[in-house]
Amino acid sequence: MDPISTVRMPSHRKLIDIPENVFQALSIKAAAMGTNLKRYIEDMLVREMEDMDDAEIYKYLVSTRPEGKVMLNAQEKEDFEKWLDAHRK
């Protein structure tokens, strides 16, 4: 059995508008695969997420979340290293 379908992950509901021709085509494809449209779309989105490149995600996050670009000053670096050493023991 597929591990994604056996592990319950928190989920989010999202209402989306699908053009009629897309709705019909995907409904037919889902039925041919023995599932319903909702499950087919959910599975398709999971596969898309699994195929995403980590470098692509990182590039997006760096460009949209500037807090990751700020370098530590010497004191912050020293404090972090002390904290890290204390938590490794």
Coordinates of N, CA, C and O in Angstrom, one line a residue:
M1 N 0.8 -1.2 0.0 CA 0.0 0.0 0.0 C 0.9 1.2 0.0 O 1.9 1.3 0.6
D2 N 0.5 2.3 -0.6 CA 1.2 3.5 -0.7 C 1.3 4.2 0.6 O 0.4 4.4 1.3
P3 N 2.6 4.5 1.1 CA 2.8 5.1 2.4 C 2.1 6.4 2.6 O 1.7 6.7 3.7
I4 N 1.8 7.1 1.5 CA 1.1 8.4 1.7 C -0.3 8.2 2.1 O -0.9 8.9 2.9
S5 N -0.9 7.2 1.6 CA -2.3 6.9 1.9 C -2.5 6.3 3.3 O -3.6 6.3 3.8
T6 N -1.4 5.7 3.9 CA -1.5 5.1 5.2 C -1.2 6.0 6.3 O -1.6 5.7 7.4
V7 N -0.5 7.1 6.1 CA -0.1 8.0 7.1 C -1.0 9.2 7.0 O -1.1 9.8 6.0
R8 N -1.6 9.6 8.1 CA -2.5 10.7 8.1 C -1.7 12.0 8.4 O -1.2 12.1 9.5
M9 N -1.7 12.8 7.4 CA -1.0 14.1 7.6 C -2.0 15.2 7.8 O -3.1 15.1 7.3
P10 N -1.7 16.2 8.5 CA -2.6 17.4 8.6 C -2.9 17.9 7.2 O -2.1 17.9 6.3
S11 N -4.2 18.3 7.0 CA -4.5 18.7 5.7 C -5.2 20.1 5.7 O -5.6 20.6 6.8
H12 N -5.3 20.7 4.6 CA -5.9 22.0 4.4 C -7.0 21.9 3.4 O -6.8 21.2 2.4
R13 N -8.1 22.6 3.6 CA -9.1 22.6 2.6 C -8.9 23.9 1.7 O -8.6 24.9 2.2
K14 N -9.1 23.7 0.4 CA -9.0 24.9 -0.5 C -10.0 24.7 -1.6 O -10.1 23.7 -2.3
L15 N -10.9 25.7 -1.7 CA -11.9 25.8 -2.7 C -11.2 26.3 -4.0 O -10.6 27.4 -4.0
I16 N -11.3 25.5 -5.1 CA -10.7 26.0 -6.4 C -11.8 26.0 -7.5 O -12.8 25.2 -7.4
D17 N -11.6 26.8 -8.4 CA -12.5 26.9 -9.6 C -11.8 26.2 -10.7 O -10.6 26.5 -11.0
I18 N -12.4 25.2 -11.4 CA -11.9 24.4 -12.5 C -12.7 24.7 -13.7 O -14.0 24.5 -13.6
P19 N -12.1 25.0 -14.8 CA -12.9 25.2 -16.0 C -13.7 23.9 -16.4 O -13.2 22.8 -16.1
E20 N -14.8 24.0 -17.0 CA -15.7 22.9 -17.2 C -15.0 21.8 -18.0 O -15.1 20.6 -17.7
N21 N -14.2 22.2 -19.1 CA -13.6 21.2 -19.9 C -12.5 20.4 -19.1 O -12.3 19.2 -19.3
V22 N -11.8 21.1 -18.2 CA -10.8 20.5 -17.4 C -11.5 19.5 -16.4 O -11.1 18.4 -16.2
F23 N -12.6 20.0 -15.8 CA -13.4 19.2 -14.9 C -13.8 17.9 -15.5 O -13.7 16.8 -15.0
Q24 N -14.4 18.0 -16.7 CA -14.8 16.8 -17.4 C -13.7 15.8 -17.8 O -13.8 14.6 -17.6
A25 N -12.6 16.4 -18.3 CA -11.5 15.5 -18.7 C -10.9 14.8 -17.5 O -10.6 13.6 -17.5
L26 N -10.7 15.6 -16.4 CA -10.1 14.9 -15.2 C -11.1 13.9 -14.6 O -10.6 12.9 -14.0
S27 N -12.4 14.2 -14.6 CA -13.3 13.3 -14.1 C -13.3 12.0 -14.8 O -13.4 10.9 -14.2
I28 N -13.2 12.0 -16.2 CA -13.1 10.8 -17.0 C -11.8 10.1 -16.7 O -11.8 8.9 -16.5
K29 N -10.7 10.8 -16.5 CA -9.4 10.1 -16.2 C -9.5 9.5 -14.9 O -9.0 8.4 -14.7
A30 N -10.1 10.2 -13.9 CA -10.2 9.6 -12.5 C -11.0 8.4 -12.6 O -10.6 7.4 -11.9
A31 N -12.1 8.4 -13.2 CA -13.0 7.2 -13.3 C -12.3 6.1 -14.0 O -12.4 4.9 -13.6
A32 N -11.5 6.3 -15.0 CA -10.7 5.3 -15.7 C -9.7 4.7 -14.8 O -9.3 3.5 -15.0
M33 N -9.2 5.5 -13.8 CA -8.2 5.0 -12.9 C -8.9 4.3 -11.6 O -8.2 3.9 -10.7
G34 N -10.2 4.3 -11.6 CA -10.9 3.7 -10.5 C -11.0 4.6 -9.2 O -11.1 4.0 -8.1
T35 N -11.0 5.9 -9.4 CA -11.1 6.7 -8.2 C -12.0 7.9 -8.5 O -12.6 8.0 -9.6
N36 N -12.2 8.8 -7.6 CA -13.1 9.9 -7.8 C -12.2 11.1 -8.1 O -11.0 11.1 -7.9
L37 N -12.8 12.2 -8.6 CA -12.0 13.4 -9.0 C -11.2 14.0 -7.9 O -10.1 14.4 -8.0
K38 N -11.9 14.1 -6.7 CA -11.2 14.7 -5.6 C -9.9 14.0 -5.2 O -8.8 14.6 -5.1
R39 N -10.0 12.6 -5.1 CA -8.8 11.8 -4.8 C -7.8 11.9 -5.9 O -6.6 12.0 -5.6
Y40 N -8.2 11.9 -7.1 CA -7.3 12.0 -8.3 C -6.5 13.3 -8.2 O -5.3 13.3 -8.4
I41 N -7.2 14.4 -8.0 CA -6.5 15.7 -7.9 C -5.5 15.7 -6.7 O -4.4 16.2 -6.8
E42 N -6.0 15.2 -5.5 CA -5.1 15.2 -4.4 C -3.9 14.4 -4.7 O -2.7 14.8 -4.3
D43 N -4.0 13.2 -5.3 CA -2.8 12.4 -5.6 C -1.9 13.1 -6.6 O -0.7 13.0 -6.5
M44 N -2.5 13.7 -7.6 CA -1.7 14.5 -8.6 C -0.9 15.6 -7.9 O 0.3 15.8 -8.2
L45 N -1.5 16.3 -6.9 CA -0.8 17.3 -6.2 C 0.4 16.8 -5.4 O 1.4 17.3 -5.3
V46 N 0.1 15.6 -4.8 CA 1.2 15.0 -4.0 C 2.3 14.6 -4.9 O 3.5 14.8 -4.5
R47 N 2.0 14.0 -6.0 CA 3.1 13.6 -7.0 C 3.9 14.8 -7.4 O 5.1 14.8 -7.6
E48 N 3.2 15.9 -7.7 CA 3.8 17.2 -8.1 C 4.8 17.7 -7.1 O 5.9 18.1 -7.3
M49 N 4.3 17.6 -5.8 CA 5.2 18.1 -4.7 C 6.4 17.2 -4.6 O 7.5 17.7 -4.3
E50 N 6.2 15.9 -4.7 CA 7.4 15.0 -4.6 C 8.4 15.2 -5.7 O 9.6 14.9 -5.5
D51 N 8.0 15.6 -6.9 CA 8.9 15.9 -8.0 C 9.6 17.2 -7.9 O 10.5 17.5 -8.7
M52 N 9.2 18.1 -7.0 CA 9.8 19.4 -6.9 C 11.2 19.3 -6.5 O 11.6 18.4 -5.7
D53 N 12.0 20.1 -7.1 CA 13.5 20.2 -6.8 C 13.7 21.0 -5.6 O 13.2 22.2 -5.5
D54 N 14.5 20.5 -4.7 CA 14.8 21.3 -3.4 C 15.5 22.6 -3.8 O 15.2 23.6 -3.1
A55 N 16.3 22.6 -4.8 CA 17.0 23.8 -5.2 C 16.0 24.9 -5.7 O 16.2 26.1 -5.4
E56 N 15.0 24.4 -6.4 CA 14.0 25.3 -6.9 C 13.2 26.0 -5.7 O 12.9 27.2 -5.7
I57 N 12.9 25.2 -4.7 CA 12.2 25.7 -3.5 C 13.0 26.6 -2.8 O 12.6 27.7 -2.3
Y58 N 14.3 26.3 -2.6 CA 15.2 27.2 -1.8 C 15.4 28.5 -2.6 O 15.3 29.6 -1.9
K59 N 15.5 28.5 -3.9 CA 15.6 29.7 -4.6 C 14.4 30.6 -4.4 O 14.5 31.8 -4.2
Y60 N 13.2 30.0 -4.4 CA 12.0 30.8 -4.2 C 12.0 31.4 -2.8 O 11.7 32.5 -2.6
L61 N 12.3 30.5 -1.8 CA 12.3 31.0 -0.4 C 13.3 32.1 -0.2 O 13.0 33.1 0.5
V62 N 14.5 32.0 -0.7 CA 15.5 33.1 -0.6 C 15.0 34.4 -1.2 O 15.3 35.4 -0.7
S63 N 14.3 34.3 -2.3 CA 13.9 35.5 -3.0 C 12.7 36.1 -2.3 O 12.4 37.3 -2.5
T64 N 11.9 35.3 -1.6 CA 10.7 35.9 -1.0 C 10.7 36.0 0.5 O 9.9 36.7 1.1
R65 N 11.7 35.4 1.1 CA 11.8 35.5 2.6 C 13.2 36.0 3.0 O 14.1 35.2 3.2
P66 N 13.3 37.3 3.0 CA 14.7 37.9 3.2 C 15.3 37.5 4.6 O 16.5 37.7 4.7
E67 N 14.6 37.1 5.6 CA 15.2 36.8 6.9 C 16.3 35.7 6.7 O 17.2 35.6 7.6
G68 N 16.2 34.9 5.7 CA 17.2 33.9 5.5 C 18.5 34.4 4.9 O 19.5 33.7 4.9
K69 N 18.5 35.6 4.5 CA 19.7 36.2 3.8 C 20.6 36.9 4.8 O 21.7 37.3 4.4
V70 N 20.1 37.2 6.0 CA 20.9 38.0 6.9 C 22.0 37.2 7.6 O 21.6 36.1 8.2
M71 N 23.2 37.6 7.5 CA 24.3 36.8 8.1 C 24.4 37.2 9.6 O 24.1 38.3 10.0
L72 N 24.9 36.3 10.4 CA 25.1 36.5 11.8 C 26.3 37.4 12.0 O 27.3 37.2 11.3
N73 N 26.2 38.3 13.0 CA 27.5 39.0 13.3 C 28.3 38.0 14.2 O 27.8 36.9 14.6
A74 N 29.5 38.4 14.6 CA 30.4 37.5 15.3 C 29.8 37.1 16.7 O 29.9 35.9 17.0
Q75 N 29.2 38.0 17.4 CA 28.6 37.7 18.7 C 27.4 36.7 18.5 O 27.3 35.8 19.3
E76 N 26.6 36.9 17.6 CA 25.5 36.0 17.4 C 25.9 34.6 17.0 O 25.4 33.6 17.5
K77 N 27.0 34.6 16.2 CA 27.6 33.3 15.8 C 28.1 32.6 17.0 O 27.9 31.4 17.2
E78 N 28.9 33.3 17.8 CA 29.4 32.7 19.0 C 28.4 32.2 20.0 O 28.4 31.1 20.5
D79 N 27.3 33.0 20.2 CA 26.2 32.6 21.0 C 25.5 31.3 20.5 O 25.2 30.4 21.3
F80 N 25.3 31.3 19.2 CA 24.7 30.1 18.6 C 25.5 28.9 18.8 O 25.0 27.8 19.1
E81 N 26.8 29.0 18.5 CA 27.7 27.9 18.7 C 27.7 27.3 20.1 O 27.8 26.1 20.3
K82 N 27.7 28.3 21.1 CA 27.7 27.8 22.5 C 26.3 27.1 22.8 O 26.3 26.1 23.4
W83 N 25.2 27.6 22.3 CA 23.9 27.0 22.5 C 23.9 25.6 21.8 O 23.5 24.6 22.4
L84 N 24.5 25.5 20.6 CA 24.5 24.3 19.9 C 25.4 23.2 20.6 O 24.9 22.1 20.8
D85 N 26.5 23.7 21.1 CA 27.4 22.7 21.9 C 26.7 22.2 23.1 O 26.8 21.1 23.5
A86 N 26.0 23.1 23.8 CA 25.2 22.8 25.0 C 24.1 21.7 24.8 O 23.8 20.9 25.6
H87 N 23.5 21.8 23.6 CA 22.4 20.9 23.3 C 22.9 19.6 22.6 O 22.0 18.7 22.4
R88 N 24.1 19.5 22.3 CA 24.6 18.3 21.7 C 25.0 17.2 22.7 O 25.1 16.1 22.4
K89 N 25.1 17.7 23.9 CA 25.6 16.8 25.0 C 24.4 16.0 25.6 O 23.3 16.3 25.6

